[in-house]
């Protein structure tokens, strides 16, 4: 198993980072939040999980070991593969998932693309004794959200800047997708950052 990769960031895409390790470019699947913390040319260290299939070897990367551990624990639930586990971490932080599971918050899980009401109920039952209690980061994030910009705006802006766009372009793209995010929030869910990132990139491509 490849536990982590470390080296210069050679390339970035909305869901992929290429890390140069010993002259070899390692393609690592990442969430937008993880991509947002990377910069081209700078050295990065990503905790990783290697998923082996008959026809593929896929390396998933994470900002820290805790996120990787949650990614692997999520896959112990029936019906949860690596793509859905990564989608869950793309919408919620590890502690937010722990909080959702420990409090039986169906709506939080249903905010993840691909999870319906029955699926959320099943996941809550299967994961309750596996993820454990929140580690404390959620409370701080909730306080920050109450006093500052919406977390999704910061996450999306950082992801765009990490992909090489200027701050002004990132701000314009965030403004362009705000109605879409507000509609998701009004429906009782959370802002779907992966979808918003794709929409923001489309708006930037149209503007060029």
PDB file of C-alpha atoms in Angstrom:
ATOM      1  CA  UNK A   1       0.000   0.000   0.000  1.00  0.00           C
ATOM      2  CA  UNK A   2       1.157   3.547  -0.748  1.00  0.00           C
ATOM      3  CA  UNK A   3       0.569   5.408   2.532  1.00  0.00           C
ATOM      4  CA  UNK A   4       1.542   8.845   1.251  1.00  0.00           C
ATOM      5  CA  UNK A   5       3.210  10.698  -1.601  1.00  0.00           C
ATOM      6  CA  UNK A   6       5.460  13.724  -1.249  1.00  0.00           C
ATOM      7  CA  UNK A   7       6.976  15.954  -3.893  1.00  0.00           C
ATOM      8  CA  UNK A   8       6.429  18.974  -6.140  1.00  0.00           C
ATOM      9  CA  UNK A   9       2.932  19.526  -7.539  1.00  0.00           C
ATOM     10  CA  UNK A  10       3.352  19.019 -11.303  1.00  0.00           C
ATOM     11  CA  UNK A  11      -0.270  19.541 -12.399  1.00  0.00           C
ATOM     12  CA  UNK A  12      -3.703  20.308 -10.989  1.00  0.00           C
ATOM     13  CA  UNK A  13      -7.228  19.659 -12.217  1.00  0.00           C
ATOM     14  CA  UNK A  14     -10.608  19.983 -10.436  1.00  0.00           C
ATOM     15  CA  UNK A  15     -10.407  16.439  -9.036  1.00  0.00           C
ATOM     16  CA  UNK A  16      -6.812  15.397  -9.751  1.00  0.00           C
ATOM     17  CA  UNK A  17      -3.315  16.312  -8.648  1.00  0.00           C
ATOM     18  CA  UNK A  18      -0.082  15.045 -10.184  1.00  0.00           C
ATOM     19  CA  UNK A  19       2.726  14.782  -7.636  1.00  0.00           C
ATOM     20  CA  UNK A  20       6.271  14.210  -8.883  1.00  0.00           C
ATOM     21  CA  UNK A  21       7.879  11.437  -6.855  1.00  0.00           C
ATOM     22  CA  UNK A  22      11.415  10.415  -7.842  1.00  0.00           C
ATOM     23  CA  UNK A  23      10.930  11.613 -11.406  1.00  0.00           C
ATOM     24  CA  UNK A  24       7.558   9.864 -11.771  1.00  0.00           C
ATOM     25  CA  UNK A  25       4.253  11.740 -11.908  1.00  0.00           C
ATOM     26  CA  UNK A  26       1.740  10.138  -9.534  1.00  0.00           C
ATOM     27  CA  UNK A  27      -1.879  10.910 -10.485  1.00  0.00           C
ATOM     28  CA  UNK A  28      -3.887  11.294  -7.292  1.00  0.00           C
ATOM     29  CA  UNK A  29      -7.672  11.669  -7.117  1.00  0.00           C
ATOM     30  CA  UNK A  30      -8.541  14.440  -4.624  1.00  0.00           C
ATOM     31  CA  UNK A  31     -11.539  16.394  -3.338  1.00  0.00           C
ATOM     32  CA  UNK A  32     -11.834  20.101  -4.248  1.00  0.00           C
ATOM     33  CA  UNK A  33     -10.891  20.994  -0.675  1.00  0.00           C
ATOM     34  CA  UNK A  34      -7.626  19.067  -0.947  1.00  0.00           C
ATOM     35  CA  UNK A  35      -6.899  20.548  -4.378  1.00  0.00           C
ATOM     36  CA  UNK A  36      -7.483  24.005  -2.905  1.00  0.00           C
ATOM     37  CA  UNK A  37      -4.564  23.508  -0.526  1.00  0.00           C
ATOM     38  CA  UNK A  38      -2.072  22.697  -3.300  1.00  0.00           C
ATOM     39  CA  UNK A  39      -0.019  25.058  -5.459  1.00  0.00           C
ATOM     40  CA  UNK A  40       1.770  24.281  -8.711  1.00  0.00           C
ATOM     41  CA  UNK A  41       5.497  23.838  -8.231  1.00  0.00           C
ATOM     42  CA  UNK A  42       5.315  23.706  -4.442  1.00  0.00           C
ATOM     43  CA  UNK A  43       6.118  20.562  -2.458  1.00  0.00           C
ATOM     44  CA  UNK A  44       3.079  18.774  -1.052  1.00  0.00           C
ATOM     45  CA  UNK A  45       2.497  15.707   1.087  1.00  0.00           C
ATOM     46  CA  UNK A  46      -0.749  13.797   0.631  1.00  0.00           C
ATOM     47  CA  UNK A  47      -1.929  10.828   2.664  1.00  0.00           C
ATOM     48  CA  UNK A  48      -3.085   8.230   0.131  1.00  0.00           C
ATOM     49  CA  UNK A  49      -5.211   5.136  -0.250  1.00  0.00           C
ATOM     50  CA  UNK A  50      -4.617   2.758  -3.169  1.00  0.00           C
ATOM     51  CA  UNK A  51      -7.747   1.127  -4.570  1.00  0.00           C
ATOM     52  CA  UNK A  52      -7.009  -1.989  -6.606  1.00  0.00           C
ATOM     53  CA  UNK A  53      -9.469  -3.269  -9.201  1.00  0.00           C
ATOM     54  CA  UNK A  54      -9.082  -5.927 -11.895  1.00  0.00           C
ATOM     55  CA  UNK A  55      -8.671  -3.293 -14.575  1.00  0.00           C
ATOM     56  CA  UNK A  56      -7.253  -0.329 -12.674  1.00  0.00           C
ATOM     57  CA  UNK A  57      -5.084   1.007  -9.878  1.00  0.00           C
ATOM     58  CA  UNK A  58      -6.421   4.293  -8.490  1.00  0.00           C
ATOM     59  CA  UNK A  59      -4.646   6.429  -5.921  1.00  0.00           C
ATOM     60  CA  UNK A  60      -6.832   8.671  -3.757  1.00  0.00           C
ATOM     61  CA  UNK A  61      -5.199  11.555  -1.913  1.00  0.00           C
ATOM     62  CA  UNK A  62      -6.108  13.401   1.287  1.00  0.00           C
ATOM     63  CA  UNK A  63      -4.979  16.414   3.241  1.00  0.00           C
ATOM     64  CA  UNK A  64      -4.234  14.313   6.329  1.00  0.00           C
ATOM     65  CA  UNK A  65      -4.337  10.805   7.805  1.00  0.00           C
ATOM     66  CA  UNK A  66      -7.689  11.402   9.512  1.00  0.00           C
ATOM     67  CA  UNK A  67      -9.399  12.101   6.191  1.00  0.00           C
ATOM     68  CA  UNK A  68      -7.866   8.960   4.685  1.00  0.00           C
ATOM     69  CA  UNK A  69      -9.009   6.876   7.647  1.00  0.00           C
ATOM     70  CA  UNK A  70     -12.584   8.139   7.296  1.00  0.00           C
ATOM     71  CA  UNK A  71     -12.443   7.445   3.539  1.00  0.00           C
ATOM     72  CA  UNK A  72     -11.527   3.828   4.245  1.00  0.00           C
ATOM     73  CA  UNK A  73     -14.086   3.433   7.056  1.00  0.00           C
ATOM     74  CA  UNK A  74     -16.876   4.748   4.828  1.00  0.00           C
ATOM     75  CA  UNK A  75     -16.186   1.931   2.379  1.00  0.00           C
ATOM     76  CA  UNK A  76     -16.927  -0.680   5.045  1.00  0.00           C
ATOM     77  CA  UNK A  77     -20.612   0.251   4.647  1.00  0.00           C
ATOM     78  CA  UNK A  78     -22.471  -1.794   2.027  1.00  0.00           C
ATOM     79  CA  UNK A  79     -22.889  -0.006  -1.276  1.00  0.00           C
ATOM     80  CA  UNK A  80     -20.144   2.545  -0.603  1.00  0.00           C
ATOM     81  CA  UNK A  81     -17.244   2.409  -3.022  1.00  0.00           C
ATOM     82  CA  UNK A  82     -14.261   4.764  -3.265  1.00  0.00           C
ATOM     83  CA  UNK A  83     -16.041   7.259  -5.541  1.00  0.00           C
ATOM     84  CA  UNK A  84     -19.010   7.664  -3.204  1.00  0.00           C
ATOM     85  CA  UNK A  85     -16.708   7.823  -0.175  1.00  0.00           C
ATOM     86  CA  UNK A  86     -14.723  10.598  -1.849  1.00  0.00           C
ATOM     87  CA  UNK A  87     -17.953  12.390  -2.791  1.00  0.00           C
ATOM     88  CA  UNK A  88     -18.992  12.314   0.870  1.00  0.00           C
ATOM     89  CA  UNK A  89     -15.672  13.878   1.854  1.00  0.00           C
ATOM     90  CA  UNK A  90     -16.058  16.376  -0.964  1.00  0.00           C
ATOM     91  CA  UNK A  91     -19.244  17.677   0.655  1.00  0.00           C
ATOM     92  CA  UNK A  92     -18.436  17.175   4.357  1.00  0.00           C
ATOM     93  CA  UNK A  93     -15.259  17.256   6.432  1.00  0.00           C
ATOM     94  CA  UNK A  94     -14.438  14.116   8.470  1.00  0.00           C
ATOM     95  CA  UNK A  95     -15.776  15.729  11.642  1.00  0.00           C
ATOM     96  CA  UNK A  96     -18.949  16.902   9.885  1.00  0.00           C
ATOM     97  CA  UNK A  97     -19.560  13.303   8.816  1.00  0.00           C
ATOM     98  CA  UNK A  98     -18.956  12.079  12.350  1.00  0.00           C
ATOM     99  CA  UNK A  99     -21.422  14.653  13.634  1.00  0.00           C
ATOM    100  CA  UNK A 100     -24.027  13.734  11.011  1.00  0.00           C
ATOM    101  CA  UNK A 101     -23.768  10.026  11.823  1.00  0.00           C
ATOM    102  CA  UNK A 102     -23.709  10.465  15.604  1.00  0.00           C
ATOM    103  CA  UNK A 103     -26.794  12.720  15.528  1.00  0.00           C
ATOM    104  CA  UNK A 104     -28.680  10.761  12.863  1.00  0.00           C
ATOM    105  CA  UNK A 105     -28.717  13.697  10.441  1.00  0.00           C
ATOM    106  CA  UNK A 106     -30.241  12.228   7.267  1.00  0.00           C
ATOM    107  CA  UNK A 107     -30.314  15.560   5.426  1.00  0.00           C
ATOM    108  CA  UNK A 108     -26.560  15.995   5.789  1.00  0.00           C
ATOM    109  CA  UNK A 109     -25.921  12.666   4.065  1.00  0.00           C
ATOM    110  CA  UNK A 110     -28.599  13.322   1.443  1.00  0.00           C
ATOM    111  CA  UNK A 111     -26.668  16.472   0.458  1.00  0.00           C
ATOM    112  CA  UNK A 112     -24.104  14.114  -1.118  1.00  0.00           C
ATOM    113  CA  UNK A 113     -24.852  13.373  -4.792  1.00  0.00           C
ATOM    114  CA  UNK A 114     -25.947   9.745  -5.113  1.00  0.00           C
ATOM    115  CA  UNK A 115     -27.373   9.331  -1.613  1.00  0.00           C
ATOM    116  CA  UNK A 116     -31.152   9.290  -1.215  1.00  0.00           C
ATOM    117  CA  UNK A 117     -33.303   9.037   1.891  1.00  0.00           C
ATOM    118  CA  UNK A 118     -33.183   5.242   2.166  1.00  0.00           C
ATOM    119  CA  UNK A 119     -29.464   5.206   1.467  1.00  0.00           C
ATOM    120  CA  UNK A 120     -28.864   7.827   4.156  1.00  0.00           C
ATOM    121  CA  UNK A 121     -30.865   5.840   6.700  1.00  0.00           C
ATOM    122  CA  UNK A 122     -28.902   2.697   5.879  1.00  0.00           C
ATOM    123  CA  UNK A 123     -25.577   4.501   6.166  1.00  0.00           C
ATOM    124  CA  UNK A 124     -26.513   5.978   9.524  1.00  0.00           C
ATOM    125  CA  UNK A 125     -27.178   2.482  10.880  1.00  0.00           C
ATOM    126  CA  UNK A 126     -24.026   0.939   9.444  1.00  0.00           C
ATOM    127  CA  UNK A 127     -21.602   3.728  10.311  1.00  0.00           C
ATOM    128  CA  UNK A 128     -22.835   4.685  13.766  1.00  0.00           C
ATOM    129  CA  UNK A 129     -20.350   2.485  15.614  1.00  0.00           C
ATOM    130  CA  UNK A 130     -17.485   2.965  13.150  1.00  0.00           C
ATOM    131  CA  UNK A 131     -16.759   6.676  12.718  1.00  0.00           C
ATOM    132  CA  UNK A 132     -16.808   7.658  16.380  1.00  0.00           C
ATOM    133  CA  UNK A 133     -17.536  11.065  17.906  1.00  0.00           C
ATOM    134  CA  UNK A 134     -16.502  14.408  16.332  1.00  0.00           C
ATOM    135  CA  UNK A 135     -12.978  15.505  17.206  1.00  0.00           C
ATOM    136  CA  UNK A 136     -13.959  19.137  17.751  1.00  0.00           C
ATOM    137  CA  UNK A 137     -13.214  20.843  14.428  1.00  0.00           C
ATOM    138  CA  UNK A 138     -16.905  21.090  13.515  1.00  0.00           C
ATOM    139  CA  UNK A 139     -17.693  23.459  16.352  1.00  0.00           C
ATOM    140  CA  UNK A 140     -14.948  25.845  15.289  1.00  0.00           C
ATOM    141  CA  UNK A 141     -16.101  25.678  11.683  1.00  0.00           C
ATOM    142  CA  UNK A 142     -19.678  26.441  12.705  1.00  0.00           C
ATOM    143  CA  UNK A 143     -18.552  29.486  14.681  1.00  0.00           C
ATOM    144  CA  UNK A 144     -16.462  30.716  11.761  1.00  0.00           C
ATOM    145  CA  UNK A 145     -19.453  30.313   9.458  1.00  0.00           C
ATOM    146  CA  UNK A 146     -21.568  32.432  11.762  1.00  0.00           C
ATOM    147  CA  UNK A 147     -19.131  35.330  11.698  1.00  0.00           C
ATOM    148  CA  UNK A 148     -17.590  35.193   8.236  1.00  0.00           C
ATOM    149  CA  UNK A 149     -18.244  34.305   4.613  1.00  0.00           C
ATOM    150  CA  UNK A 150     -20.005  31.027   3.830  1.00  0.00           C
ATOM    151  CA  UNK A 151     -17.467  28.153   3.984  1.00  0.00           C
ATOM    152  CA  UNK A 152     -18.314  27.058   0.440  1.00  0.00           C
ATOM    153  CA  UNK A 153     -17.281  30.446  -0.964  1.00  0.00           C
ATOM    154  CA  UNK A 154     -13.858  30.250   0.663  1.00  0.00           C
ATOM    155  CA  UNK A 155     -13.398  26.625  -0.400  1.00  0.00           C
ATOM    156  CA  UNK A 156     -14.405  27.316  -3.982  1.00  0.00           C
ATOM    157  CA  UNK A 157     -12.278  30.457  -4.264  1.00  0.00           C
ATOM    158  CA  UNK A 158      -9.218  28.658  -2.878  1.00  0.00           C
ATOM    159  CA  UNK A 159      -9.735  25.764  -5.308  1.00  0.00           C
ATOM    160  CA  UNK A 160      -9.883  28.138  -8.293  1.00  0.00           C
ATOM    161  CA  UNK A 161      -6.776  30.037  -7.183  1.00  0.00           C
ATOM    162  CA  UNK A 162      -5.021  26.692  -6.692  1.00  0.00           C
ATOM    163  CA  UNK A 163      -5.872  25.849 -10.314  1.00  0.00           C
ATOM    164  CA  UNK A 164      -4.068  29.001 -11.454  1.00  0.00           C
ATOM    165  CA  UNK A 165      -6.854  31.593 -11.728  1.00  0.00           C
ATOM    166  CA  UNK A 166      -6.372  35.123 -10.437  1.00  0.00           C
ATOM    167  CA  UNK A 167      -8.202  36.269  -7.298  1.00  0.00           C
ATOM    168  CA  UNK A 168     -10.418  38.564  -9.374  1.00  0.00           C
ATOM    169  CA  UNK A 169     -11.397  35.706 -11.697  1.00  0.00           C
ATOM    170  CA  UNK A 170     -12.113  33.472  -8.714  1.00  0.00           C
ATOM    171  CA  UNK A 171     -14.361  36.122  -7.153  1.00  0.00           C
ATOM    172  CA  UNK A 172     -16.289  36.558 -10.409  1.00  0.00           C
ATOM    173  CA  UNK A 173     -16.761  32.802 -10.747  1.00  0.00           C
ATOM    174  CA  UNK A 174     -17.988  32.500  -7.141  1.00  0.00           C
ATOM    175  CA  UNK A 175     -20.509  35.268  -7.830  1.00  0.00           C
ATOM    176  CA  UNK A 176     -21.664  33.476 -10.982  1.00  0.00           C
ATOM    177  CA  UNK A 177     -22.504  30.231  -9.139  1.00  0.00           C
ATOM    178  CA  UNK A 178     -23.906  31.827  -5.969  1.00  0.00           C
ATOM    179  CA  UNK A 179     -27.569  31.434  -7.128  1.00  0.00           C
ATOM    180  CA  UNK A 180     -26.952  27.707  -7.622  1.00  0.00           C
ATOM    181  CA  UNK A 181     -25.437  27.392  -4.134  1.00  0.00           C
ATOM    182  CA  UNK A 182     -28.223  29.407  -2.524  1.00  0.00           C
ATOM    183  CA  UNK A 183     -30.843  27.190  -4.180  1.00  0.00           C
ATOM    184  CA  UNK A 184     -29.189  24.097  -2.677  1.00  0.00           C
ATOM    185  CA  UNK A 185     -29.054  25.713   0.762  1.00  0.00           C
ATOM    186  CA  UNK A 186     -32.683  26.832   0.530  1.00  0.00           C
ATOM    187  CA  UNK A 187     -33.694  23.230  -0.203  1.00  0.00           C
ATOM    188  CA  UNK A 188     -32.235  22.221   3.151  1.00  0.00           C
ATOM    189  CA  UNK A 189     -28.950  20.787   1.885  1.00  0.00           C
ATOM    190  CA  UNK A 190     -25.405  22.111   1.763  1.00  0.00           C
ATOM    191  CA  UNK A 191     -23.621  23.857  -1.071  1.00  0.00           C
ATOM    192  CA  UNK A 192     -22.285  21.056  -3.375  1.00  0.00           C
ATOM    193  CA  UNK A 193     -18.717  22.292  -3.840  1.00  0.00           C
ATOM    194  CA  UNK A 194     -17.664  19.736  -6.523  1.00  0.00           C
ATOM    195  CA  UNK A 195     -20.630  20.697  -8.755  1.00  0.00           C
ATOM    196  CA  UNK A 196     -20.119  24.375  -8.036  1.00  0.00           C
ATOM    197  CA  UNK A 197     -16.452  24.076  -9.006  1.00  0.00           C
ATOM    198  CA  UNK A 198     -17.388  22.548 -12.348  1.00  0.00           C
ATOM    199  CA  UNK A 199     -19.967  25.296 -12.951  1.00  0.00           C
ATOM    200  CA  UNK A 200     -17.443  27.976 -11.967  1.00  0.00           C
ATOM    201  CA  UNK A 201     -14.870  26.582 -14.409  1.00  0.00           C
ATOM    202  CA  UNK A 202     -17.478  26.590 -17.171  1.00  0.00           C
ATOM    203  CA  UNK A 203     -18.271  30.263 -16.466  1.00  0.00           C
ATOM    204  CA  UNK A 204     -14.583  31.135 -16.573  1.00  0.00           C
ATOM    205  CA  UNK A 205     -14.087  29.288 -19.868  1.00  0.00           C
ATOM    206  CA  UNK A 206     -17.026  31.145 -21.407  1.00  0.00           C
ATOM    207  CA  UNK A 207     -15.587  34.467 -20.259  1.00  0.00           C
ATOM    208  CA  UNK A 208     -12.222  33.830 -21.972  1.00  0.00           C
TER     209      UNK A 208
END
